Amino acid sequence: MKTITSFCVAVFAFTGCHGSDVEVSRPLPQRGYIWHREWTSAVIDSLRETQRRMNGVVLLGAEINFGAKSPGIAKASIDWEAVRRQTQHCSVALRVAPFAGPFRTDDAPARVIAGVAKQLLGDAAAHDVKIEDFHFDFDCAQKNLGTYRTWLWLLRPIVHPVRFVITVLPAWLDDSNFLPLVREADGYVLQVHSVPISARGNATLCDLKLARKWIARAGKLGVPFSVALPTYRCAAGYAPDGKLLSVAMDSVQPSWPPGTRILEFGADADMIAALVNEWQNARPPQLRELIWYRVPIVTDARNWRWPTLAAVMAGRPPKHQLNVRQEGANLIDLSIVNAGEADEQLSLNVTARWREGGLEASDALFGWSLQSGNGRAVFSSVAQNGFRLPPGAARKIGWLRFDQPTNLQTEFSDQSESLR
C-alpha cells in the first residue's frame, strides 16, 4: 500500500493536473544563495559551512546593468578552486537589472547576456566545477512578459545541457503569458520576498498570508518550482511622495537626500519557521525546494547567522536566551551574552543587586547609562533603537567596584523600570 501511495503522488507530481489539491509530506531540499561580488575569506568559510548544512549553493556569477550608454558588467570574483574543493552541488546565477526592452536575440543587450552566460559556464568548466543549474534572474515588467521570452530562447541552447531556471515574481502567476514563459525553462524560482516599492500601508518584507496564497496558486499550474525565502534585513529610503528611492544592504549604502523617510524591514524568523514547518508537512507536489536569500556570512551585519537559519530550516522558531556574564572578583565587569539562536535587540535594562559591601566606583560603557543606589545598579541602553546582538556574541555594558568581595544578582527588565 505504501508503494502504491508513493506511486500515485509521483504520478500527480509528474502530470501536474491543473486544479489538483494533492499534497505531499516529506523533507524539502534546501539551498542558499551566495550573493557577494567580492569573494573574501569570510565568503569562502561560509561556502564550507553551506556544504555541511545545505543541499547546495547558488552563486551570483555576474550582474548586468543596461541603464547607462554602455552596459555595466560586474562579475563576481568567484574562487572557483574553493568551490571545487568545498561544494558538491553548485549552481550559478546571472542577474540583469531592470530593463524596459526591446527584447531581441540579435541586438547588443542580447549579445552581452549571451557572452556573460558563456563566460560563467566556461569559468566553471575550466576549474572542473560541475554546474547543476543556471539561474537567470530578471525582474521583468509584467507588461513585457510576452517579449521577454525572446531572451529565454536565446539562453536555453547556450545553457544546455545544464538545467535552465528563471526567477519569477508572484504578480506574474495570473498573467496569460506566464505559463508559456516558464515552459521555456526547466523550472522557476518564485520569489516571495521584496522591499515594498511604496511607504504606504503596512507592507512587509515577506507577507506570509500572501506567500501561502502564491504557493497554492503556483502548485495548480503543473510546473515544478522552488521558493526563495529571505534571511536579511534592510533599510529602505522613500521620497516624500512615498516612492522607493533605494535600499541599504550589507554591500550597498546609498546616500539619501534631505526629507527621505527611512524604514527598516526584516525577515521574521519565527513566522518563516512556521511557514517552513507547514510546507514540510503538506505542500503542492510541484514545490520542490527552498532557496534562502542569503547564506550567512560572518561579515554581514544585516543577515541571519547560522544558528537562526538552521532553526528555521528545521521548521522551528529559534531559541531566545540572554544571559548576564560577570567577570572578575572586584572590579566586576558585566556583559550581555546571547546564548540563543536569534538576533536580539538590546533595548532593555540590566539590574544588579547586592546585600553586602558598599559600591565605591562604577561606570557604564558606550551606549549605556547607569543609575545606582539602595543596593542596586541599573544599566540602561541609551541607543534610539537599542543594539542588535547576534547569536554567540557578547557586549560589555559596564563595571562595578566594591569595598569588599560581593555577590551580585542580576536580571533583565524592560526600560520602563527606573531606579526608586
Coordinates of C-alpha atoms in Angstrom, one line a residue:
M1 CA 0.0 0.0 0.0
K2 CA 2.9 2.3 0.9
T3 CA 4.4 1.8 -2.6
I4 CA 1.1 2.4 -4.3
T5 CA 0.6 5.6 -2.4
S6 CA 4.0 6.9 -3.3
F7 CA 3.4 6.0 -6.9
C8 CA 0.1 7.9 -7.0
V9 CA 1.8 11.0 -5.6
A10 CA 4.6 10.7 -8.1
V11 CA 2.0 10.5 -10.9
F12 CA 0.3 13.6 -9.8
A13 CA 3.6 15.4 -9.5
F14 CA 4.6 14.4 -13.0
T15 CA 1.3 15.1 -14.7
G16 CA 0.7 18.4 -12.8
C17 CA -3.1 18.2 -13.1
H18 CA -4.4 21.8 -13.1
G19 CA -6.6 22.5 -10.1
S20 CA -5.3 19.4 -8.2
D21 CA -5.4 19.7 -4.4
V22 CA -2.9 16.8 -3.9
E23 CA -0.3 17.5 -1.3
V24 CA 2.9 15.7 -0.3
S25 CA 4.7 15.5 3.0
R26 CA 8.4 14.8 3.0
P27 CA 11.6 16.8 3.7
L28 CA 12.2 19.7 1.4
P29 CA 15.6 20.1 -0.2
Q30 CA 17.1 23.5 0.8
R31 CA 19.8 25.5 -0.8
G32 CA 21.2 29.0 -0.3
Y33 CA 22.4 32.0 -2.4
I34 CA 25.8 33.4 -2.0
W35 CA 25.1 36.9 -3.5
H36 CA 28.5 38.6 -3.0
R37 CA 30.6 40.1 -5.7
E38 CA 33.8 40.1 -3.7
W39 CA 34.9 36.7 -2.5
T40 CA 36.7 37.3 0.8
S41 CA 37.9 34.7 3.2
A42 CA 34.6 35.0 5.1
V43 CA 32.7 34.1 1.9
I44 CA 34.9 31.0 1.4
D45 CA 34.3 30.0 5.1
S46 CA 30.6 30.3 4.6
L47 CA 30.8 28.1 1.5
R48 CA 32.3 25.4 3.6
E49 CA 29.5 25.7 6.1
T50 CA 26.9 25.6 3.4
Q51 CA 28.3 22.3 2.2
R52 CA 27.7 20.9 5.7
R53 CA 24.2 22.3 6.3
M54 CA 22.5 22.6 2.9
N55 CA 21.7 20.6 -0.3
G56 CA 23.7 23.0 -2.5
V57 CA 24.5 26.6 -3.2
V58 CA 23.6 29.2 -5.9
L59 CA 26.5 31.6 -6.6
L60 CA 26.0 35.1 -8.0
G61 CA 28.1 35.0 -11.2
A62 CA 27.5 38.4 -12.6
E63 CA 25.2 41.4 -12.7
I64 CA 24.4 43.4 -15.9
N65 CA 23.0 46.9 -16.0
F66 CA 21.8 48.4 -19.3
G67 CA 20.9 51.7 -17.7
A68 CA 23.9 53.7 -19.0
K69 CA 25.1 54.3 -22.6
S70 CA 27.3 51.2 -22.4
P71 CA 26.3 48.1 -20.4
G72 CA 27.8 47.7 -17.0
I73 CA 29.0 44.2 -16.3
A74 CA 30.0 43.3 -12.7
K75 CA 31.4 39.8 -12.4
A76 CA 31.7 38.2 -9.0
S77 CA 35.3 37.3 -8.1
I78 CA 34.3 33.6 -7.5
D79 CA 37.1 31.5 -6.1
W80 CA 36.4 28.5 -8.4
E81 CA 39.1 26.4 -6.8
A82 CA 37.5 26.8 -3.4
V83 CA 34.1 26.0 -5.0
R84 CA 35.6 22.8 -6.5
R85 CA 37.1 21.7 -3.2
Q86 CA 34.3 22.6 -0.8
T87 CA 30.9 22.0 -2.5
Q88 CA 29.4 19.1 -4.4
H89 CA 26.2 20.8 -5.6
C90 CA 26.8 24.2 -7.2
S91 CA 24.6 26.4 -9.4
V92 CA 25.4 29.9 -10.8
A93 CA 23.1 32.9 -11.4
L94 CA 23.2 35.8 -13.8
R95 CA 21.3 38.9 -12.6
V96 CA 20.1 41.6 -15.1
A97 CA 18.9 44.9 -13.6
P98 CA 15.5 46.3 -14.7
F99 CA 15.4 46.9 -18.4
A100 CA 12.5 48.2 -20.5
G101 CA 13.3 46.5 -23.7
P102 CA 13.2 45.8 -26.6
F103 CA 13.9 42.1 -26.2
R104 CA 15.6 40.6 -29.2
T105 CA 18.0 37.7 -29.9
D106 CA 20.5 39.6 -32.1
D107 CA 20.9 43.1 -30.6
A108 CA 23.6 44.5 -28.3
P109 CA 21.9 43.6 -25.0
A110 CA 21.3 40.0 -26.2
R111 CA 24.9 39.7 -27.2
V112 CA 26.1 40.9 -23.8
I113 CA 23.8 38.5 -22.0
A114 CA 24.9 35.6 -24.2
G115 CA 28.5 36.5 -23.8
V116 CA 28.4 36.7 -20.0
A117 CA 26.5 33.4 -19.7
K118 CA 29.1 31.7 -21.8
Q119 CA 31.9 33.2 -19.7
L120 CA 30.4 32.0 -16.4
L121 CA 29.8 28.4 -17.7
G122 CA 33.3 28.5 -19.2
D123 CA 34.9 29.6 -16.0
A124 CA 33.3 26.8 -14.1
A125 CA 34.3 24.2 -16.6
A126 CA 37.9 25.5 -16.7
H127 CA 38.1 24.7 -13.0
D128 CA 36.3 21.4 -13.2
V129 CA 33.3 22.6 -11.4
K130 CA 30.0 21.0 -12.4
I131 CA 27.2 23.5 -12.7
E132 CA 23.8 21.9 -11.9
D133 CA 21.5 24.8 -12.6
F134 CA 21.9 28.1 -14.5
H135 CA 19.7 30.8 -12.9
F136 CA 18.6 33.8 -14.9
D137 CA 17.4 36.5 -12.5
F138 CA 15.5 39.3 -14.2
D139 CA 12.5 41.3 -12.7
C140 CA 10.7 41.9 -16.0
A141 CA 7.9 44.4 -16.1
Q142 CA 4.7 42.3 -16.3
K143 CA 3.6 44.0 -19.5
N144 CA 6.7 42.7 -21.2
L145 CA 6.4 39.0 -20.3
G146 CA 5.4 38.0 -23.8
T147 CA 8.5 39.5 -25.4
Y148 CA 10.8 38.6 -22.5
R149 CA 10.6 35.0 -23.8
T150 CA 12.9 36.1 -26.6
W151 CA 15.8 36.2 -24.1
L152 CA 15.0 32.7 -22.9
W153 CA 15.0 31.4 -26.5
L154 CA 18.5 32.9 -26.7
L155 CA 19.8 31.5 -23.5
R156 CA 18.5 27.9 -23.4
P157 CA 20.7 26.5 -26.1
I158 CA 23.7 28.3 -24.6
V159 CA 23.0 26.8 -21.2
H160 CA 22.2 23.3 -22.4
P161 CA 22.7 20.6 -21.1
V162 CA 22.8 22.5 -17.7
R163 CA 19.3 22.8 -16.2
F164 CA 17.9 26.3 -17.0
V165 CA 16.0 28.1 -14.2
I166 CA 14.4 31.6 -14.1
T167 CA 13.4 33.8 -11.2
V168 CA 9.8 34.9 -11.3
L169 CA 7.6 37.4 -9.3
P170 CA 4.3 36.5 -7.8
A171 CA 2.4 39.1 -9.8
W172 CA 3.2 37.1 -12.9
L173 CA 1.3 34.0 -11.8
D174 CA -2.1 35.1 -13.2
D175 CA -0.7 36.6 -16.4
S176 CA -1.7 34.8 -19.6
N177 CA 2.0 34.9 -20.7
F178 CA 3.3 33.2 -17.5
L179 CA 2.9 29.5 -18.5
P180 CA 4.4 30.0 -22.0
L181 CA 7.3 31.8 -20.3
V182 CA 8.2 29.3 -17.7
R183 CA 7.8 26.4 -20.1
E184 CA 10.8 27.9 -22.0
A185 CA 12.9 26.9 -18.9
D186 CA 13.3 23.7 -16.9
G187 CA 12.0 25.3 -13.7
Y188 CA 11.5 28.5 -11.9
V189 CA 12.2 30.2 -8.5
L190 CA 9.2 32.0 -7.1
Q191 CA 10.5 35.0 -5.0
V192 CA 8.1 35.7 -2.2
H193 CA 10.1 38.5 -0.6
S194 CA 10.7 42.0 -1.8
V195 CA 11.3 45.5 -0.4
P196 CA 8.0 47.4 -0.7
I197 CA 8.0 49.9 -3.6
S198 CA 5.9 52.3 -1.6
A199 CA 6.0 53.5 2.0
R200 CA 2.2 53.5 2.2
G201 CA 0.3 50.8 4.2
N202 CA 1.6 48.1 6.4
A203 CA 3.9 46.4 3.9
T204 CA 6.4 43.8 5.0
L205 CA 9.5 42.1 3.5
C206 CA 7.6 38.8 3.3
D207 CA 3.8 38.6 3.8
L208 CA 3.2 35.1 4.9
K209 CA -0.5 35.2 4.1
L210 CA 0.3 36.2 0.5
A211 CA 3.2 33.7 0.3
R212 CA 0.8 30.8 1.2
K213 CA -1.7 32.1 -1.5
W214 CA 1.1 32.3 -4.1
I215 CA 2.4 28.8 -3.4
A216 CA -1.1 27.3 -3.6
R217 CA -1.6 29.2 -6.9
A218 CA 1.7 28.1 -8.4
G219 CA 1.0 24.5 -7.3
K220 CA -2.0 24.4 -9.5
L221 CA -0.1 25.3 -12.7
G222 CA 1.6 22.0 -13.0
V223 CA 5.2 23.3 -13.4
P224 CA 7.9 22.3 -10.9
F225 CA 9.2 25.3 -8.9
S226 CA 11.3 26.4 -6.0
V227 CA 10.6 29.2 -3.4
A228 CA 13.1 31.9 -2.4
L229 CA 12.8 33.0 1.2
P230 CA 14.5 35.9 2.9
T231 CA 17.1 35.9 5.7
Y232 CA 18.0 39.6 5.6
R233 CA 17.2 43.0 7.0
C234 CA 17.5 46.2 5.1
A235 CA 16.8 50.0 5.3
A236 CA 14.7 51.5 2.6
G237 CA 14.6 55.2 1.7
Y238 CA 11.4 56.7 0.4
A239 CA 10.8 60.1 -1.2
P240 CA 8.1 62.4 0.3
D241 CA 5.6 61.1 -2.2
G242 CA 6.1 57.6 -0.8
K243 CA 8.1 56.1 -3.8
L244 CA 11.1 53.9 -3.1
L245 CA 14.4 55.6 -3.8
S246 CA 16.9 52.9 -2.9
V247 CA 17.8 50.2 -0.4
A248 CA 20.6 49.9 2.1
M249 CA 22.0 46.3 2.3
D250 CA 25.3 45.0 3.6
S251 CA 27.1 45.7 0.3
V252 CA 25.1 48.9 -0.6
Q253 CA 24.9 52.0 1.5
P254 CA 23.2 54.8 -0.6
S255 CA 23.2 58.5 0.4
W256 CA 19.6 59.8 0.7
P257 CA 18.5 63.4 0.1
P258 CA 17.0 65.5 2.9
G259 CA 13.4 64.6 3.6
T260 CA 13.9 60.9 2.9
R261 CA 11.7 58.6 5.0
I262 CA 13.8 55.6 6.1
L263 CA 12.0 52.4 7.1
E264 CA 13.6 49.2 8.4
F265 CA 12.4 45.8 7.1
G266 CA 13.5 42.4 8.2
A267 CA 12.7 38.7 7.8
D268 CA 10.7 37.4 10.9
A269 CA 12.4 34.1 11.8
D270 CA 9.6 32.8 14.0
M271 CA 7.0 33.4 11.3
I272 CA 9.0 32.0 8.5
A273 CA 9.8 28.9 10.6
A274 CA 6.1 28.3 10.9
L275 CA 5.8 28.5 7.2
V276 CA 8.6 26.1 6.6
N277 CA 7.0 23.7 9.1
E278 CA 3.7 23.9 7.2
W279 CA 5.3 23.1 3.9
Q280 CA 7.3 20.2 5.3
N281 CA 4.1 18.6 6.4
A282 CA 1.8 19.4 3.5
R283 CA 2.5 21.2 0.2
P284 CA 1.8 21.0 -3.5
P285 CA 4.0 18.4 -5.2
Q286 CA 5.2 21.0 -7.7
L287 CA 7.0 22.8 -4.8
R288 CA 10.4 21.0 -5.0
E289 CA 12.8 23.1 -2.8
L290 CA 13.5 26.2 -0.7
I291 CA 16.3 28.6 -1.6
W292 CA 17.5 31.0 1.1
Y293 CA 18.5 34.6 0.3
R294 CA 21.2 34.8 1.6
V295 CA 23.7 32.3 3.0
P296 CA 25.0 33.6 6.4
I297 CA 28.4 35.3 6.2
V298 CA 30.1 36.5 9.3
T299 CA 31.0 39.9 8.0
D300 CA 27.4 40.7 7.0
A301 CA 25.6 42.9 9.6
R302 CA 22.1 42.6 8.1
N303 CA 21.7 38.9 7.7
W304 CA 20.8 36.0 10.0
R305 CA 23.6 33.9 11.5
W306 CA 23.8 30.2 11.0
P307 CA 22.0 29.2 14.3
T308 CA 19.0 31.3 13.2
L309 CA 18.9 29.8 9.7
A310 CA 19.4 26.3 10.9
A311 CA 16.5 26.5 13.3
V312 CA 14.2 28.0 10.6
M313 CA 15.3 25.4 8.1
A314 CA 14.2 22.7 10.6
G315 CA 10.8 24.5 10.8
R316 CA 11.1 25.6 14.4
P317 CA 11.4 29.1 16.0
P318 CA 14.9 30.0 17.0
K319 CA 15.6 29.8 20.8
H320 CA 15.8 33.1 22.6
Q321 CA 18.2 33.3 25.6
L322 CA 20.1 36.3 27.0
N323 CA 22.5 35.9 30.0
V324 CA 24.4 38.4 32.1
R325 CA 28.1 37.4 32.5
Q326 CA 30.2 38.6 35.4
E327 CA 34.0 38.7 35.1
G328 CA 36.4 39.5 37.9
A329 CA 36.2 39.4 41.7
N330 CA 36.4 43.1 42.3
L331 CA 36.2 45.1 40.0
I332 CA 33.3 43.2 38.3
D333 CA 32.8 43.6 34.5
L334 CA 29.3 42.9 33.3
S335 CA 28.4 41.7 29.8
I336 CA 25.3 40.6 28.0
V337 CA 25.7 37.3 26.2
N338 CA 23.3 35.9 23.5
A339 CA 23.2 32.2 24.2
G340 CA 20.2 31.7 21.9
E341 CA 19.7 31.2 18.2
A342 CA 18.3 34.5 17.1
D343 CA 19.4 38.2 16.9
E344 CA 18.3 40.1 20.0
Q345 CA 17.5 43.8 20.1
L346 CA 19.0 45.2 23.3
S347 CA 16.5 47.8 24.3
L348 CA 16.5 46.8 27.9
N349 CA 17.8 47.3 31.4
V350 CA 20.2 45.1 33.4
T351 CA 19.8 45.4 37.1
A352 CA 22.5 44.3 39.5
R353 CA 21.7 43.8 43.2
W354 CA 23.9 43.2 46.3
R355 CA 23.5 42.9 50.1
E356 CA 27.0 43.1 51.4
G357 CA 29.6 45.8 50.8
G358 CA 29.4 49.3 49.5
L359 CA 29.8 50.5 45.9
E360 CA 33.0 52.5 45.6
A361 CA 33.1 53.2 41.9
S362 CA 31.2 52.3 38.7
D363 CA 30.8 53.2 35.1
A364 CA 28.7 52.4 32.0
L365 CA 30.4 51.8 28.7
F366 CA 29.4 53.5 25.4
G367 CA 25.7 53.1 24.6
W368 CA 24.7 52.6 28.2
S369 CA 23.7 54.7 31.2
L370 CA 24.0 53.8 34.8
Q371 CA 22.0 54.7 37.9
S372 CA 23.0 53.3 41.3
G373 CA 21.8 53.4 44.9
N374 CA 20.0 51.5 47.6
G375 CA 21.9 48.3 46.9
R376 CA 21.4 48.1 43.2
A377 CA 22.7 49.4 39.9
V378 CA 20.6 49.8 36.7
F379 CA 22.4 49.8 33.3
S380 CA 20.1 51.1 30.5
S381 CA 20.6 51.1 26.8
V382 CA 20.5 54.6 25.5
A383 CA 20.6 54.0 21.8
Q384 CA 17.4 55.0 20.0
N385 CA 16.7 51.5 18.7
G386 CA 18.9 49.6 21.1
F387 CA 21.7 47.3 20.0
R388 CA 21.5 44.2 17.9
L389 CA 23.3 41.2 19.4
P390 CA 23.7 38.1 17.1
P391 CA 23.8 34.5 18.4
G392 CA 27.0 33.7 20.2
A393 CA 28.0 37.3 20.7
A394 CA 28.6 39.3 23.8
R395 CA 28.6 43.0 24.6
K396 CA 30.2 44.6 27.7
I397 CA 27.9 47.2 29.4
G398 CA 29.9 48.4 32.3
W399 CA 31.6 47.7 35.6
L400 CA 31.2 47.9 39.4
R401 CA 33.8 48.0 42.2
F402 CA 33.0 47.4 45.9
D403 CA 34.8 47.9 49.2
Q404 CA 34.8 44.1 49.7
P405 CA 34.1 40.9 47.7
T406 CA 30.5 40.9 46.8
N407 CA 28.0 38.5 45.3
L408 CA 25.9 40.1 42.6
Q409 CA 22.4 39.0 41.5
T410 CA 21.4 40.3 38.0
E411 CA 18.2 40.3 36.0
F412 CA 16.8 41.9 32.8
S413 CA 13.9 44.2 32.7
D414 CA 12.3 46.5 30.1
Q415 CA 13.2 50.1 30.0
S416 CA 10.0 51.2 31.8
E417 CA 11.7 50.3 35.1
S418 CA 13.5 53.2 36.8
L419 CA 15.6 53.4 39.9
R420 CA 13.5 54.0 43.0

